[in-house]
mmCIF file of C-alpha atoms in Angstrom:
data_model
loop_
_atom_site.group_PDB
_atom_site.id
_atom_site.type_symbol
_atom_site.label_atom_id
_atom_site.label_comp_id
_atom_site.label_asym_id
_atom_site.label_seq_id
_atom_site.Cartn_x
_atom_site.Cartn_y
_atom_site.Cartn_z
ATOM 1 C CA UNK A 25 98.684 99.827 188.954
ATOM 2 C CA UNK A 26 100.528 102.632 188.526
ATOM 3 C CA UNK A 27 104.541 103.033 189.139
ATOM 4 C CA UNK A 28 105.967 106.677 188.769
ATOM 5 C CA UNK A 29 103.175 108.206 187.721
ATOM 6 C CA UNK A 30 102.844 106.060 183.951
ATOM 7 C CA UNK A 31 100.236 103.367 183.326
ATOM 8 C CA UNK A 32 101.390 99.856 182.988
ATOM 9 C CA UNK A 33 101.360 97.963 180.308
ATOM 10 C CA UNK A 34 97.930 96.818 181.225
ATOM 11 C CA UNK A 35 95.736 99.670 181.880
ATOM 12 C CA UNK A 36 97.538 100.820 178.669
ATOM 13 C CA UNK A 37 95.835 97.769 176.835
ATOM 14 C CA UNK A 38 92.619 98.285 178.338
ATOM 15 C CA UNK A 39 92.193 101.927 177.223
ATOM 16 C CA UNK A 40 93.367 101.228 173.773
ATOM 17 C CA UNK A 41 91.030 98.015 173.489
ATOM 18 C CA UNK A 42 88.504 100.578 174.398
ATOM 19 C CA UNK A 43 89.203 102.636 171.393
ATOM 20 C CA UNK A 44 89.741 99.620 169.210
ATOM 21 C CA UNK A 45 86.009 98.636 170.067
ATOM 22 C CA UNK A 46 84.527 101.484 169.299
ATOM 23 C CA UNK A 47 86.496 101.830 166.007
ATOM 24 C CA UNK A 48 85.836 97.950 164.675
ATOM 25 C CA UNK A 49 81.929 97.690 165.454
ATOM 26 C CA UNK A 50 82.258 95.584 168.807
ATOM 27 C CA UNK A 51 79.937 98.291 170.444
ATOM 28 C CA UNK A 52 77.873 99.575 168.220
ATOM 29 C CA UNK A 53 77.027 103.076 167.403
ATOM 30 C CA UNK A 54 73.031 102.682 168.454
ATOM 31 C CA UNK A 55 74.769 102.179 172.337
ATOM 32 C CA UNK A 56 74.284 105.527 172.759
ATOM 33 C CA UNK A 57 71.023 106.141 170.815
ATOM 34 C CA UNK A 58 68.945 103.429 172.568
ATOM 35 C CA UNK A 59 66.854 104.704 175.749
ATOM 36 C CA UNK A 60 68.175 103.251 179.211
ATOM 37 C CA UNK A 61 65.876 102.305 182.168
ATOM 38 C CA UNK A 62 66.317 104.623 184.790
ATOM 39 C CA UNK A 63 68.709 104.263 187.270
ATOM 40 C CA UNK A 64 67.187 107.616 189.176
ATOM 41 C CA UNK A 65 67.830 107.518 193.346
ATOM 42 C CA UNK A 66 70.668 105.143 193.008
ATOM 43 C CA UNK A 67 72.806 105.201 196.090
ATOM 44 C CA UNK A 68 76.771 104.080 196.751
ATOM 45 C CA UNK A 69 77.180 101.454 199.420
ATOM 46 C CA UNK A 70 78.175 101.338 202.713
ATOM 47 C CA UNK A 71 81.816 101.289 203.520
ATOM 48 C CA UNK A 72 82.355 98.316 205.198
ATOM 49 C CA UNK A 73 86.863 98.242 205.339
ATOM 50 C CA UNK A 74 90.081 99.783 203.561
ATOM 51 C CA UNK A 75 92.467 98.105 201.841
ATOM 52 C CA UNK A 76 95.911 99.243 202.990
ATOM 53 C CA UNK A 77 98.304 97.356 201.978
ATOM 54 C CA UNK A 78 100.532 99.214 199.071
ATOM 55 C CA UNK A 79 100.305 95.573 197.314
ATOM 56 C CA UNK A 80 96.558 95.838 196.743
ATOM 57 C CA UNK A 81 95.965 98.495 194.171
ATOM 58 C CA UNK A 82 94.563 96.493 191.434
ATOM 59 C CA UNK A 83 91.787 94.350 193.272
ATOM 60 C CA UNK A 84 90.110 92.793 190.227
ATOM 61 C CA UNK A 85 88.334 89.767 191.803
ATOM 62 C CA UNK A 86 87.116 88.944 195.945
ATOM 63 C CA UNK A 87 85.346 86.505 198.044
ATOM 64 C CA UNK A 88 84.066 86.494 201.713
ATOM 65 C CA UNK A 89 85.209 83.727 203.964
ATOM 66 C CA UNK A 90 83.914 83.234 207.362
ATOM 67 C CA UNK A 91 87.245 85.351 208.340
ATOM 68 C CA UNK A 92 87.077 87.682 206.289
ATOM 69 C CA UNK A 93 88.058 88.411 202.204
ATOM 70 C CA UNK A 94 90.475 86.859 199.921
ATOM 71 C CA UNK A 95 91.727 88.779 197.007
ATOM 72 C CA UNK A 96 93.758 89.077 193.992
ATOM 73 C CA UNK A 97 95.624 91.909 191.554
ATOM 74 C CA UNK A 98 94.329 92.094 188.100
ATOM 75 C CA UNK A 99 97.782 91.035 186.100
ATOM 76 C CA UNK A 100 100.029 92.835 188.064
ATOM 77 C CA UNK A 101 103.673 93.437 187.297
ATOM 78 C CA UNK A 102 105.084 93.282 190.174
ATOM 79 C CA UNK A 103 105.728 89.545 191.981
ATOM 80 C CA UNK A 104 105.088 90.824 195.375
ATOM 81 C CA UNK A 105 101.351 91.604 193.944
ATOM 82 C CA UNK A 106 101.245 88.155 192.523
ATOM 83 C CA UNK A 107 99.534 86.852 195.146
ATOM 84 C CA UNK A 108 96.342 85.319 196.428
ATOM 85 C CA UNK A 109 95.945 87.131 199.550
ATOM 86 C CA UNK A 110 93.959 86.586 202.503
ATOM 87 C CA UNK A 111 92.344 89.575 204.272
ATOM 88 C CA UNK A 112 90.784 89.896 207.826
ATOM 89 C CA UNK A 113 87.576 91.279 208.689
ATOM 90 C CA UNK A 114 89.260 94.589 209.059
ATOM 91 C CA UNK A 115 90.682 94.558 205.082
ATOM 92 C CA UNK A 116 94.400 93.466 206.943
ATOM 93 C CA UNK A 117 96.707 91.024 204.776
ATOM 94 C CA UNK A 118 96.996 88.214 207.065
ATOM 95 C CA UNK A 119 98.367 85.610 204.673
ATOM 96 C CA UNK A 120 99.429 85.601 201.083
ATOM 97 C CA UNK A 121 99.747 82.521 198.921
ATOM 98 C CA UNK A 122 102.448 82.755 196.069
ATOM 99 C CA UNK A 123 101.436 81.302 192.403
ATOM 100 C CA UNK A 124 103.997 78.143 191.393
ATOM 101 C CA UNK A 125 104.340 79.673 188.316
ATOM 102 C CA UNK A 126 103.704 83.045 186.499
ATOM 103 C CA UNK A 127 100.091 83.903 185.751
ATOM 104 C CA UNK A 128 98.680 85.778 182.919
ATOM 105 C CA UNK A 129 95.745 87.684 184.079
ATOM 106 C CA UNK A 130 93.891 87.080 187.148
ATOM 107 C CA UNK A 131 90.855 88.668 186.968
ATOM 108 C CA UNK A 132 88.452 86.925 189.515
ATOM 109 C CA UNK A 133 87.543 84.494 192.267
ATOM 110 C CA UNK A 134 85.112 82.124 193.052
ATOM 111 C CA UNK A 135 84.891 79.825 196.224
ATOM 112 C CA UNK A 136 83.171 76.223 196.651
ATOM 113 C CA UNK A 137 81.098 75.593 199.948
ATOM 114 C CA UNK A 138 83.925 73.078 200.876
ATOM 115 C CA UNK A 139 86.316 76.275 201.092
ATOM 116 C CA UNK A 140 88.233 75.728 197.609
ATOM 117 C CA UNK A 141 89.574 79.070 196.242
ATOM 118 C CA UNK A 142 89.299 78.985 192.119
ATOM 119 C CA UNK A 143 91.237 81.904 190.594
ATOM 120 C CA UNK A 144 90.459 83.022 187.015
ATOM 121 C CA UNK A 145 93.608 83.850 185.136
ATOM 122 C CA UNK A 146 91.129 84.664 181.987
ATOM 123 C CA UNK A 147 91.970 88.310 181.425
ATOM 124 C CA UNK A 148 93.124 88.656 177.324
ATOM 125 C CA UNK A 149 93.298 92.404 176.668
ATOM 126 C CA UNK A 150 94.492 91.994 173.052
ATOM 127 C CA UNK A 151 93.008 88.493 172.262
ATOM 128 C CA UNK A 152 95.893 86.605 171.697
ATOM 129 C CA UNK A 153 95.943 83.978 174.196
ATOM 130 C CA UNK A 154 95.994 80.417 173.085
ATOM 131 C CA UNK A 155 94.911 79.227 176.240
ATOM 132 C CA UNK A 156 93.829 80.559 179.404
ATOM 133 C CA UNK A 157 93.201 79.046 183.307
ATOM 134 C CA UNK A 158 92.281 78.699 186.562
ATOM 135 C CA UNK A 159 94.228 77.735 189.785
ATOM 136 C CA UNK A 160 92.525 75.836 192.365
ATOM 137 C CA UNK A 161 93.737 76.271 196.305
ATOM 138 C CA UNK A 162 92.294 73.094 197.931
ATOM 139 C CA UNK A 163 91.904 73.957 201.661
ATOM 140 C CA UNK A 164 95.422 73.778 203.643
ATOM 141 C CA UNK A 165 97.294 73.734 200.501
ATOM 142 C CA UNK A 166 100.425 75.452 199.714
ATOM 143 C CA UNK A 167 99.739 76.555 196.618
ATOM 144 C CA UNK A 168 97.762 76.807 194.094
ATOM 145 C CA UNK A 169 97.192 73.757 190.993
ATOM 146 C CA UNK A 170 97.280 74.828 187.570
ATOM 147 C CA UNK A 171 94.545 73.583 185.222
ATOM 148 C CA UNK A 172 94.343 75.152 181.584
ATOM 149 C CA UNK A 173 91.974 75.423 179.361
ATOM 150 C CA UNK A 174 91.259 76.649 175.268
ATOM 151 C CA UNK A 175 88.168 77.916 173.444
ATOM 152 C CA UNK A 176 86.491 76.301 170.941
ATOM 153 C CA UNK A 177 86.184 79.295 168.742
ATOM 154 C CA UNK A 178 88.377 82.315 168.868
ATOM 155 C CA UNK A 179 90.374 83.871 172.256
ATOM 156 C CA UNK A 180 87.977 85.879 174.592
ATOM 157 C CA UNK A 181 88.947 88.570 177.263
ATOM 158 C CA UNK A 182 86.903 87.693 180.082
ATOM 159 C CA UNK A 183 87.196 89.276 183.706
ATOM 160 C CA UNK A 184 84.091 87.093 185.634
ATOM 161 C CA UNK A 185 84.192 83.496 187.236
ATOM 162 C CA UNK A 186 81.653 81.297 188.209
ATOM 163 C CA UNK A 187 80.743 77.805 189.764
ATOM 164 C CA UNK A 188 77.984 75.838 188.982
ATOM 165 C CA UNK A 189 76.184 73.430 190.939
ATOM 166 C CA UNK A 190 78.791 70.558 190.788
ATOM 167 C CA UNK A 191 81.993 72.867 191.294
ATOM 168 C CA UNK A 192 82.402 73.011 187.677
ATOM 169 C CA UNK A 193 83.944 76.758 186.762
ATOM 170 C CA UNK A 194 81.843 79.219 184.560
ATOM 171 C CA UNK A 195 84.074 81.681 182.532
ATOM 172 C CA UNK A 196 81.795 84.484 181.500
ATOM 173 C CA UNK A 197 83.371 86.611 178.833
ATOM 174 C CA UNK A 198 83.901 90.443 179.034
ATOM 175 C CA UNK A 199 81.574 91.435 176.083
ATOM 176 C CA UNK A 200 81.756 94.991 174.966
ATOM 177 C CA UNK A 201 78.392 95.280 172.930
ATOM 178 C CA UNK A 202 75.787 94.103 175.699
ATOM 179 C CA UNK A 203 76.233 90.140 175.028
ATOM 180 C CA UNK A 204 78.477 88.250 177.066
ATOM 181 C CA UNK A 205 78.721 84.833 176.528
ATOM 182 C CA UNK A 206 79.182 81.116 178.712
ATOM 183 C CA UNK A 207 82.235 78.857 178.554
ATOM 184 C CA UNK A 208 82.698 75.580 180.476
ATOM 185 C CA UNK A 209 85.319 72.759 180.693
ATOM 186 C CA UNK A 210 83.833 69.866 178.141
ATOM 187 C CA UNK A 211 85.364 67.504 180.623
ATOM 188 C CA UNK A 212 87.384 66.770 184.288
ATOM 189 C CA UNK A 213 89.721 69.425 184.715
ATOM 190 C CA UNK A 214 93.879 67.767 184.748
ATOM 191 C CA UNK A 215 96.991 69.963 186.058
ATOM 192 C CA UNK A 216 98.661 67.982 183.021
ATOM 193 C CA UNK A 217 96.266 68.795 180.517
ATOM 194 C CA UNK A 218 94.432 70.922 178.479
ATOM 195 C CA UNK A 219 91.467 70.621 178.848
ATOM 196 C CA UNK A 220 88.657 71.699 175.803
ATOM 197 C CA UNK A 221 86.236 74.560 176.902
ATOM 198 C CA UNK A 222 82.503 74.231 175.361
ATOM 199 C CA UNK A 223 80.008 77.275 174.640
ATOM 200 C CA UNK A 224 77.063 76.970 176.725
ATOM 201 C CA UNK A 225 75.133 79.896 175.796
ATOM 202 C CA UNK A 226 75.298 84.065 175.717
ATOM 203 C CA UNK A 227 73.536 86.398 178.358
ATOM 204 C CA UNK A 228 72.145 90.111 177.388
ATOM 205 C CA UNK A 229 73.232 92.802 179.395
ATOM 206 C CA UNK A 230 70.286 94.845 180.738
ATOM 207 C CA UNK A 231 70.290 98.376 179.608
ATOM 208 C CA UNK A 232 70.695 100.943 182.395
ATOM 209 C CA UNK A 233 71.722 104.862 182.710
ATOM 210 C CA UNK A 234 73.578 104.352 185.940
ATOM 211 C CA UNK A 235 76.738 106.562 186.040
ATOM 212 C CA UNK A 236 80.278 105.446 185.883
ATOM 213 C CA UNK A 237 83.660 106.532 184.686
ATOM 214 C CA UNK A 238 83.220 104.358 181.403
ATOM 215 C CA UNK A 239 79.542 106.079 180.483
ATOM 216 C CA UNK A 240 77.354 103.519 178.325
ATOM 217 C CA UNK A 241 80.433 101.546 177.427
ATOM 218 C CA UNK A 242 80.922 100.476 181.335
ATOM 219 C CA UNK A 243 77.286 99.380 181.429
ATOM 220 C CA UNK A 244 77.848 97.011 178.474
ATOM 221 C CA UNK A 245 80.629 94.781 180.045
ATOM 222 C CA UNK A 246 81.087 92.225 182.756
ATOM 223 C CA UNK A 247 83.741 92.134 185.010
ATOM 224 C CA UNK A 248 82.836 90.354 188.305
ATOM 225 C CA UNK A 249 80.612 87.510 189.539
ATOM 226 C CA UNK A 250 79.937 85.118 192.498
ATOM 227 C CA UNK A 251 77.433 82.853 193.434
ATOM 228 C CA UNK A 252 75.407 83.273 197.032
ATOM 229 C CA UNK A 253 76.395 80.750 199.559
ATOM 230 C CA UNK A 254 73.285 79.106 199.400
ATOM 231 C CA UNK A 255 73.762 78.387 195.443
ATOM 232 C CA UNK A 256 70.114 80.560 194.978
ATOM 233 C CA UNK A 257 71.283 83.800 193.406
ATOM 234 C CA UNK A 258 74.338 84.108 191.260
ATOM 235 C CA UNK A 259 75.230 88.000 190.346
ATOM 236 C CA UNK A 260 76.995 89.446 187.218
ATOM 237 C CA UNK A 261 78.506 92.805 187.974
ATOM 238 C CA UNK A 262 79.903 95.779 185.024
ATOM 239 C CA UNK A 263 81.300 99.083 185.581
ATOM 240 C CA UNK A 264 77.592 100.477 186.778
ATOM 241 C CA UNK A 265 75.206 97.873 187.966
ATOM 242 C CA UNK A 266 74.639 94.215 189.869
ATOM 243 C CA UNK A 267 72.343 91.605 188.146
ATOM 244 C CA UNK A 268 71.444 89.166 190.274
ATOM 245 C CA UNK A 269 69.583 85.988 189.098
ATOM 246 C CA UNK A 270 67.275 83.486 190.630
ATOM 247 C CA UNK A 271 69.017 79.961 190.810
ATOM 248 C CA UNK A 272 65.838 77.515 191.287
ATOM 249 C CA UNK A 273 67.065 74.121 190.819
ATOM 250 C CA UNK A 274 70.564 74.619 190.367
ATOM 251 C CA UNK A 275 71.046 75.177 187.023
ATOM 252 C CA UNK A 276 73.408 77.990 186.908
ATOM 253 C CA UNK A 277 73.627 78.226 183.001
ATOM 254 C CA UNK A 278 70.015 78.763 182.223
ATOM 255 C CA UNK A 279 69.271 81.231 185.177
ATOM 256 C CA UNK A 280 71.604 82.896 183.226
ATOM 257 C CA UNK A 281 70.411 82.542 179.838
ATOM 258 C CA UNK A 282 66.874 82.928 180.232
ATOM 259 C CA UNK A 283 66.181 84.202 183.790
ATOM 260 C CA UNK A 284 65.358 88.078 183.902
ATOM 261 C CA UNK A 285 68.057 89.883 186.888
ATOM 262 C CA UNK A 286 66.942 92.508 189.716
ATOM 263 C CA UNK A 287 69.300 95.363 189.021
ATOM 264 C CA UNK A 288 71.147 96.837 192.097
ATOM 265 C CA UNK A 289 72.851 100.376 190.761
ATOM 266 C CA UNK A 290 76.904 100.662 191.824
ATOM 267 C CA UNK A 291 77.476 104.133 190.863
ATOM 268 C CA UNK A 292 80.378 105.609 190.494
ATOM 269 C CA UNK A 293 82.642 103.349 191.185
ATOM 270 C CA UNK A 294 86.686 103.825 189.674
ATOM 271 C CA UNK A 295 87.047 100.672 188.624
ATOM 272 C CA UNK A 296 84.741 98.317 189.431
ATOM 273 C CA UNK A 297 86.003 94.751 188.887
ATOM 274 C CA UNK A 298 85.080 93.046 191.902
ATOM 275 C CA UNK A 299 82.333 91.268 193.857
ATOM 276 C CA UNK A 300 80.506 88.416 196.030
ATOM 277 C CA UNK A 301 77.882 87.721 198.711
ATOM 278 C CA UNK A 302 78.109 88.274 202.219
ATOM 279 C CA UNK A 303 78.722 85.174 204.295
ATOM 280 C CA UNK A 304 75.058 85.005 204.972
ATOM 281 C CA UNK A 305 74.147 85.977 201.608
ATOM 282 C CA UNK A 306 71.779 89.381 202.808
ATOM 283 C CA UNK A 307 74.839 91.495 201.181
ATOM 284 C CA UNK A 308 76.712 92.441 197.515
ATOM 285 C CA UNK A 309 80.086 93.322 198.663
ATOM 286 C CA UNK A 310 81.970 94.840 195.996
ATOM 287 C CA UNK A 311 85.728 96.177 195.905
ATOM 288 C CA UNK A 312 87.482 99.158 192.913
ATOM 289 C CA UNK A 313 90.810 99.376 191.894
ATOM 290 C CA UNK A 314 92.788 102.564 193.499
ATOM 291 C CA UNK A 315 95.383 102.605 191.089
ATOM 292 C CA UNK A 316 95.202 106.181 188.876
ATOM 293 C CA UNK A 317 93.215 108.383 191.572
ATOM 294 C CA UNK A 318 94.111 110.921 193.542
ATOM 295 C CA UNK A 319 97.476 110.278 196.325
ATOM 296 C CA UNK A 320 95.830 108.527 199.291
ATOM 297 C CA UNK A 321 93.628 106.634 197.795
ATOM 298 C CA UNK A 322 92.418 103.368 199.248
ATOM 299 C CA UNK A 323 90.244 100.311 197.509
ATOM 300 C CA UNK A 324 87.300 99.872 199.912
ATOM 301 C CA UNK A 325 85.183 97.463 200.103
ATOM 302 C CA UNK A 326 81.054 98.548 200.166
ATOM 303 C CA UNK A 327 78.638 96.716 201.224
ATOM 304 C CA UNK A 328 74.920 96.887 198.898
ATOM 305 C CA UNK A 329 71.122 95.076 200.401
ATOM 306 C CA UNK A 330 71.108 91.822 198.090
ATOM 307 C CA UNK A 331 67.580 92.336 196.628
ATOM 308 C CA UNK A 332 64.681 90.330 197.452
ATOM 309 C CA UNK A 333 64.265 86.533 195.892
ATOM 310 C CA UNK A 334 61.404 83.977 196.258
ATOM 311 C CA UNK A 335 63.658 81.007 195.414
ATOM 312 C CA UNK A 336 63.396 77.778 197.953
ATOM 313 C CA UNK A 337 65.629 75.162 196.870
ATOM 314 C CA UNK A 338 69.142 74.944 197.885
ATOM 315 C CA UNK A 339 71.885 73.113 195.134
ATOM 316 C CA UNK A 340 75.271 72.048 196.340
ATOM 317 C CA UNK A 341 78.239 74.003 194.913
ATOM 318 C CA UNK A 342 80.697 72.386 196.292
ATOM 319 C CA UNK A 343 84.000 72.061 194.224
ATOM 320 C CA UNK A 344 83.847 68.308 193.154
ATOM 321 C CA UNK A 345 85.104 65.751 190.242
ATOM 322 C CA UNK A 346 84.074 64.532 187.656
ATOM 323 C CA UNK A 347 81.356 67.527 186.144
ATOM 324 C CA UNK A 348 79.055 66.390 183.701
ATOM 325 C CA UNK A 349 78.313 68.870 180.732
ATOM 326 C CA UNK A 350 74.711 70.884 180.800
ATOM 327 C CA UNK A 351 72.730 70.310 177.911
ATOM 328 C CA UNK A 352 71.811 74.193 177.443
ATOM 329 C CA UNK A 353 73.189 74.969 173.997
ATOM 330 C CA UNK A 354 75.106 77.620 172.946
ATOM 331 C CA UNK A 355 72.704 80.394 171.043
ATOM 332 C CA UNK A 356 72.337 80.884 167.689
ATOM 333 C CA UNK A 357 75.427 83.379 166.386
ATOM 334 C CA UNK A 358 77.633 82.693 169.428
ATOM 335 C CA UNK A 359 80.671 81.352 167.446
ATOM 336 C CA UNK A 360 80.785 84.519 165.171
ATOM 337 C CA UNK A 361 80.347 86.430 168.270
ATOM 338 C CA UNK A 362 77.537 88.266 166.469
ATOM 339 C CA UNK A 363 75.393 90.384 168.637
ATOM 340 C CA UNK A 364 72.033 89.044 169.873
ATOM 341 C CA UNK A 365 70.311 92.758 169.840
ATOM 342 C CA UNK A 366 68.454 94.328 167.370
ATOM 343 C CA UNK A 367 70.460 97.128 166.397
ATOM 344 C CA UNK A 368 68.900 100.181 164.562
ATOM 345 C CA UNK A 369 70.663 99.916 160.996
ATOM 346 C CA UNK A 370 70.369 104.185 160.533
ATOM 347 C CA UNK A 371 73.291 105.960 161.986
ATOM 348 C CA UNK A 372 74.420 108.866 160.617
ATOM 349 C CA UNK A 373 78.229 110.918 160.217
ATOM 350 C CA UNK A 374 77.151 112.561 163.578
ATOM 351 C CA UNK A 375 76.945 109.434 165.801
ATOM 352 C CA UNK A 376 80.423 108.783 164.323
ATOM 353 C CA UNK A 377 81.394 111.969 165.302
ATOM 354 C CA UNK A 378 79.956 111.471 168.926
ATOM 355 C CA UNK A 379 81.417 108.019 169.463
ATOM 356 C CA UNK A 380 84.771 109.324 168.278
ATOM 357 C CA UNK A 381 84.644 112.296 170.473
ATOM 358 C CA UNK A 382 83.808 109.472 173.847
ATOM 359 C CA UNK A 383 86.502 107.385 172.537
ATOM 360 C CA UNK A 384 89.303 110.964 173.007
ATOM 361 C CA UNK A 385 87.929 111.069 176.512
ATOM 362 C CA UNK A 386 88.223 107.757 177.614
ATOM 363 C CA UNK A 387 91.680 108.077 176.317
ATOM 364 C CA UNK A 388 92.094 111.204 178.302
ATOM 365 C CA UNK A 389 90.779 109.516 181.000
ATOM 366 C CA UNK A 390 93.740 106.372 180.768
ATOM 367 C CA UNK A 391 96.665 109.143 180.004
ATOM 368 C CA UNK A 392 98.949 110.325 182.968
ATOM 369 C CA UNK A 393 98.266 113.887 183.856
ATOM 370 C CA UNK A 394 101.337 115.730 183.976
#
């Protein structure tokens, strides 16, 4: 969001944590040395609705409903954007739901088949946050219930939420290096509570060359995910690309782990936070931010092919109590939040000078033009 042409406090974070990756080793240098798999023909979706509202310039997470789309802002400063708002099939607010209490960062949605809307409020620009959360709208409520939650390990930005077969949420951290990595409550979720999160394992980022404002560093990031209605396919989305991964028998956690994604390409995207399945599950529907482009600019939301998928059975997700742990365990380095890629240990003063150079552009890129 921007308000009289300055960033907020925010997107001010974000393009400084940007630089402060680069700078401290979180991506490494070999990023931009290691070949990509092509990308070539990729195509943007197919407009499907425009946001209008003023409210909704920061869309950062989305699900379809039989109606249409719920949405939220990404941390927005303003209360009237602190909302969970409901869209029609046309992209028109039709409802908004207030929050009982201040959130953090909202950053993304998820939605059991019973018609429960989680909300992530797992955004952590800087960090620094000793816990984090997610709000659960039961169908027909008022508002939104509060559960929180805290890492076992150190404070994670993450900007993607999933459920898993029992209802149980899925916080899938942000990365910044190409490994991204599973959290899950260790038990029930309690509004008067905090409740322990436990490490359930790290996911690799494929490596692609599809183009995006953020270059290689916006392929190395998640920011969105959803599950198919059916509970077959979940999807991870970054800056560039979809991965979608098989979901045989329900276990959400090791599709991710070891399962190998079809890539869809989302080029070009401004900022490309967003996305879920169709209602019937044949689409990606995926939603930017409009905040910081040109006057006139509307979030729309595009519409992608979901790609192909062989998978037969069909696992409940529906949002129920008590969850019961997986037993996939965390990999090997996951605490130190050590990279699982073999980096090449050669890199010279002029890579230094080339990833210094990107990180003045993406600055650029985050400064108001005057």
């Amino acid at each position: 969001m921007r308000v009289g042409g300055r960033l907020t406090w925010g997107r001010r974070a974000r393009a400084g944590a940007v630089l402060t990756a680069l700078l401290a080793g979180v991506v490494p240098p070999a990023v931009a040395l290691v070949p990509a798999a092509a990308t070539a023909g990729a195509a943007a979706g197919t407009p499907v609705c425009q946001v209008r509202d003023d409210r909704l310039r920061e869309i950062s997470g989305m699900v379809a409903t039989d109606d249409g789309y719920v949405v939220i802002n990404d941390g927005a400063d303003d209360e009237a954007r602190r909302r969970i708002f409901f869209l029609d099939q046309r992209c028109a607010v039709v409802r908004t739901v207030s929050f009982p209490s201040r959130p953090r960062d909202t950053e993304d949605l998820a939605i059991g088949r019973d018609g429960t809307v989680w909300v992530g409020d797992i955004g952590d620009n800087d960090r620094t946050r000793t816990t984090v959360g997610v709000w659960r709208l039961a169908p027909g409520a008022k508002q939104p219930v509060l559960h929180r939650m805290t890492y076992p390990d150190r404070p994670h930005d993450a900007e993607a939420l999933l459920l898993d077969a029992s209802g149980r949420p899925l916080i899938v951290t942000k990365g910044g290096s190409g490994t991204v990595f599973l959290y899950a409550p260790s038990t029930t979720l309690r509004s008067d509570a905090t409740t322990p999160l436990t490490a359930l394992g790290q996911v690799t980022v494929p490596t692609t060359t599809t183009s995006n404002p953020f270059s290689f560093l916006g392929r190395g990031v998640i920011t969105g995910a959803a599950s198919a209605p059916d509970g077959r396919r979940v999807v991870l989305r970054s800056y560039a690309d979809a991965f979608e991964y098989d979901v045989p028998d329900g276990d959400v956690v090791r599709a991710l782990t070891t399962g190998t994604p079809r890539i869809t390409p989302l080029p070009d995207e401004p900022q490309g936070e967003s996305i879920t399945y169709s209602r019937d599950g044949r689409s990606l529907l995926t939603v930017s931010e409009s905040a910081g482009q040109a006057a006139g600019t509307r979030s729309t939301i595009l519409r992608y092919p979901a790609t192909a998928t062989t998978v037969t059975a069909v696992p409940s997700t529906e949002s129920v109590d008590p969850v019961t742990p997986t037993s996939v365990r965390p990999a090997a380095g996951e605490v130190g939040g050590v990279d699982g890629r073999t980096w090449p240990l050669a890199v010279g003063a002029g890579t230094l000078l080339v990833l210094l150079g990107l990180a003045g552009v993406l600055w650029w890129r985050h400064t108001v033009r005057r």
